[in-house]
C-alpha cells in the first residue's frame, strides 16, 4: 500500500525517498495550500486526464509547481487558481508551473485561471505540449507562457500587461500552436 493521502504529501514523499520516480494521481480535485517544490526528477501524472483531475490553489501568494529538477513531467491535469500578487521571489515566473529547466515538460494539461504579478501566469520555462492555455493574466508579460517552448497547444484569451505584453506568450517558441 503506497497510496498517499493528498497530492502535496505524495509529491513531497517522492522528493525525499530515493527510487520514487512516478506519482500517479487518481480522479478528483486537489486543493493545494502551498507550492509543491520538485527538486528530484519525477513524473507527476493523472490517471484519467485533465477532465477528471484538477490541481487548484486555494490561497494567495504561491505557484502550484516550482520545478528545479531536469526531465520532470507534469501530465494530464487542469491547473488553476494560482494567484501571486506580491514582488516576492515566486512572482518572477510561472503561476501554475515555474521552472528554469528546459527539459521540464507539461503535457496534456488545461491551464486556466491563474494570475501572476510578473512573468508567465500559466507556465514560465520548460516545454508545454498538447495543452490548452486560457484565461491567465500576468500584469507584466506572458499572460499564458513566458520563455517556454510550446507544441500543439491552444493558447487563447490570456492577458499580459507591461513589458510589451505578450498576452499569449512572450519569448520562447511555438510549433503547430493556435495563438
Short mmCIF file of C-alpha atoms in Angstrom, two decimals:
data_model
loop_
_atom_site.label_atom_id
_atom_site.label_comp_id
_atom_site.label_asym_id
_atom_site.label_seq_id
_atom_site.Cartn_x
_atom_site.Cartn_y
_atom_site.Cartn_z
CA UNK A 1 0.00 0.00 0.00
CA UNK A 2 1.86 3.05 -1.29
CA UNK A 3 -1.11 5.42 -1.52
CA UNK A 4 -0.61 8.92 -0.16
CA UNK A 5 -3.43 10.93 1.33
CA UNK A 6 -3.15 14.09 -0.76
CA UNK A 7 -1.20 15.34 -3.73
CA UNK A 8 1.13 17.59 -1.73
CA UNK A 9 2.03 14.66 0.52
CA UNK A 10 2.72 12.39 -2.47
CA UNK A 11 4.95 14.93 -4.24
CA UNK A 12 6.85 15.62 -1.02
CA UNK A 13 7.30 11.89 -0.40
CA UNK A 14 8.69 11.38 -3.91
CA UNK A 15 11.20 14.16 -3.29
CA UNK A 16 12.53 12.66 -0.07
CA UNK A 17 12.61 8.95 -0.96
CA UNK A 18 15.12 7.66 -3.48
CA UNK A 19 13.70 5.41 -6.12
CA UNK A 20 10.26 7.06 -6.26
CA UNK A 21 10.11 8.42 -9.81
CA UNK A 22 6.36 8.47 -10.50
CA UNK A 23 3.37 9.97 -8.72
CA UNK A 24 0.08 8.69 -10.19
CA UNK A 25 -2.91 10.81 -9.26
CA UNK A 26 -6.46 9.47 -9.33
CA UNK A 27 -9.58 11.44 -10.31
CA UNK A 28 -10.63 14.39 -8.19
CA UNK A 29 -9.96 17.99 -7.29
CA UNK A 30 -6.82 18.54 -5.25
CA UNK A 31 -6.81 21.84 -3.37
CA UNK A 32 -3.24 22.84 -2.58
CA UNK A 33 -2.29 25.33 0.10
CA UNK A 34 1.38 25.90 -0.76
CA UNK A 35 3.58 25.48 -3.80
CA UNK A 36 4.88 21.99 -4.49
CA UNK A 37 8.66 22.05 -4.77
CA UNK A 38 10.12 19.47 -7.16
CA UNK A 39 13.86 19.02 -6.57
CA UNK A 40 14.28 15.45 -7.88
CA UNK A 41 13.26 14.23 -11.33
CA UNK A 42 9.75 12.79 -11.18
CA UNK A 43 6.71 12.13 -13.36
CA UNK A 44 3.52 13.55 -11.84
CA UNK A 45 0.64 12.22 -13.93
CA UNK A 46 -3.10 11.90 -13.60
CA UNK A 47 -4.62 8.51 -14.26
CA UNK A 48 -7.53 9.73 -16.42
CA UNK A 49 -6.56 13.17 -17.70
CA UNK A 50 -7.34 16.84 -17.27
CA UNK A 51 -11.11 16.50 -17.46
CA UNK A 52 -11.04 14.22 -14.41
CA UNK A 53 -8.18 15.62 -12.30
CA UNK A 54 -7.77 19.23 -11.13
CA UNK A 55 -4.99 20.81 -9.10
CA UNK A 56 -6.21 24.12 -7.68
CA UNK A 57 -4.51 26.68 -5.46
CA UNK A 58 -6.73 27.72 -2.57
CA UNK A 59 -4.71 30.65 -1.26
CA UNK A 60 -2.77 33.69 -2.39
CA UNK A 61 0.94 34.09 -2.89
CA UNK A 62 2.28 30.91 -4.48
CA UNK A 63 2.56 28.91 -7.70
CA UNK A 64 1.33 25.34 -7.97
CA UNK A 65 4.60 23.65 -9.03
CA UNK A 66 8.12 25.04 -8.59
CA UNK A 67 10.28 22.64 -10.64
CA UNK A 68 14.03 22.65 -10.01
CA UNK A 69 14.72 19.14 -11.40
CA UNK A 70 15.57 18.38 -15.03
CA UNK A 71 13.43 15.91 -17.00
CA UNK A 72 10.36 16.33 -14.77
CA UNK A 73 6.98 15.63 -16.40
CA UNK A 74 3.64 17.04 -15.23
CA UNK A 75 0.84 15.49 -17.31
CA UNK A 76 -2.92 15.28 -17.54
CA UNK A 77 -4.22 17.91 -15.11
CA UNK A 78 -6.34 21.01 -15.03
CA UNK A 79 -4.10 23.53 -13.26
CA UNK A 80 -5.88 26.58 -11.87
CA UNK A 81 -6.14 29.19 -9.18
CA UNK A 82 -2.51 30.21 -8.68
CA UNK A 83 -2.55 33.84 -7.52
CA UNK A 84 0.71 35.62 -6.84
CA UNK A 85 0.25 39.28 -6.07
CA UNK A 86 3.46 40.43 -4.40
CA UNK A 87 7.01 41.12 -5.51
CA UNK A 88 8.42 38.11 -3.68
CA UNK A 89 10.71 35.57 -5.31
CA UNK A 90 7.75 33.49 -6.52
CA UNK A 91 6.50 36.23 -8.80
CA UNK A 92 9.28 36.11 -11.27
CA UNK A 93 7.91 33.20 -13.18
CA UNK A 94 5.15 30.69 -13.61
CA UNK A 95 1.80 30.84 -11.91
CA UNK A 96 0.87 27.20 -12.46
CA UNK A 97 4.38 25.89 -13.25
CA UNK A 98 7.67 27.72 -12.89
CA UNK A 99 10.96 26.14 -13.92
CA UNK A 100 14.44 27.01 -15.11
CA UNK A 101 14.83 23.52 -16.61
CA UNK A 102 14.37 23.39 -20.39
CA UNK A 103 13.80 19.62 -20.15
CA UNK A 104 10.82 20.05 -17.79
CA UNK A 105 7.63 19.17 -19.69
CA UNK A 106 3.99 20.00 -19.04
CA UNK A 107 1.79 17.79 -21.22
CA UNK A 108 -1.92 17.28 -21.92
CA UNK A 109 -3.00 19.86 -19.35
CA UNK A 110 -5.65 22.55 -19.23
CA UNK A 111 -4.05 25.59 -17.60
CA UNK A 112 -6.61 28.24 -16.81
CA UNK A 113 -7.48 30.98 -14.36
CA UNK A 114 -4.02 31.75 -12.97
CA UNK A 115 -2.65 35.20 -12.06
CA UNK A 116 0.89 36.39 -11.53
CA UNK A 117 2.34 39.83 -10.99
CA UNK A 118 5.22 39.38 -13.40
CA UNK A 119 6.03 36.66 -15.96
CA UNK A 120 4.09 33.66 -17.28
CA UNK A 121 0.80 33.24 -15.43
CA UNK A 122 0.40 29.70 -16.79
CA UNK A 123 3.99 28.49 -17.30
CA UNK A 124 7.44 30.07 -17.20
CA UNK A 125 10.22 27.98 -18.77
CA UNK A 126 10.26 24.36 -19.89
CA UNK A 127 8.21 22.88 -22.73
CA UNK A 128 4.44 22.72 -22.97
CA UNK A 129 2.94 20.02 -25.24
CA UNK A 130 -0.69 19.43 -26.26
CA UNK A 131 -2.11 21.81 -23.66
CA UNK A 132 -4.99 24.27 -23.57
CA UNK A 133 -3.82 27.54 -22.00
CA UNK A 134 -6.65 30.03 -21.44
CA UNK A 135 -7.76 32.93 -19.25
CA UNK A 136 -4.48 33.52 -17.41
CA UNK A 137 -3.21 37.01 -16.50
CA UNK A 138 0.25 38.45 -15.92
CA UNK A 139 0.40 42.15 -15.11
CA UNK A 140 3.77 42.38 -16.85
CA UNK A 141 4.40 39.92 -19.70
CA UNK A 142 3.46 36.46 -20.86
CA UNK A 143 -0.13 36.04 -19.77
CA UNK A 144 -0.03 32.44 -20.96
CA UNK A 145 3.62 31.46 -21.37
CA UNK A 146 6.94 33.18 -20.75
CA UNK A 147 10.23 31.90 -22.16
CA UNK A 148 8.72 28.47 -22.85
CA UNK A 149 8.57 26.15 -25.82
CA UNK A 150 5.06 25.18 -26.98
CA UNK A 151 3.96 22.38 -29.34
CA UNK A 152 0.44 21.51 -30.46
CA UNK A 153 -1.20 23.89 -27.98
CA UNK A 154 -4.20 26.18 -27.95
CA UNK A 155 -3.18 29.47 -26.31
CA UNK A 156 -6.13 31.87 -26.10
CA UNK A 157 -7.73 34.63 -24.01
CA UNK A 158 -4.66 35.28 -21.87
CA UNK A 159 -3.62 38.80 -20.83
CA UNK A 160 -0.14 40.28 -20.50
CA UNK A 161 0.34 43.87 -19.34
CA UNK A 162 3.56 45.91 -19.34
CA UNK A 163 6.95 44.93 -20.80
CA UNK A 164 5.36 44.86 -24.26
CA UNK A 165 2.62 42.48 -23.18
CA UNK A 166 2.69 39.09 -24.78
CA UNK A 167 -0.82 38.00 -23.82
CA UNK A 168 -0.46 34.54 -25.32
CA UNK A 169 3.26 34.17 -24.87
CA UNK A 170 6.38 36.26 -24.56
CA UNK A 171 9.71 34.86 -25.69
CA UNK A 172 10.08 31.16 -26.41
CA UNK A 173 8.91 29.23 -29.47
CA UNK A 174 5.59 27.90 -30.72
CA UNK A 175 5.28 24.96 -33.12
CA UNK A 176 1.90 23.95 -34.55
CA UNK A 177 0.01 26.06 -31.98
CA UNK A 178 -3.08 28.24 -32.27
CA UNK A 179 -2.46 31.56 -30.55
#
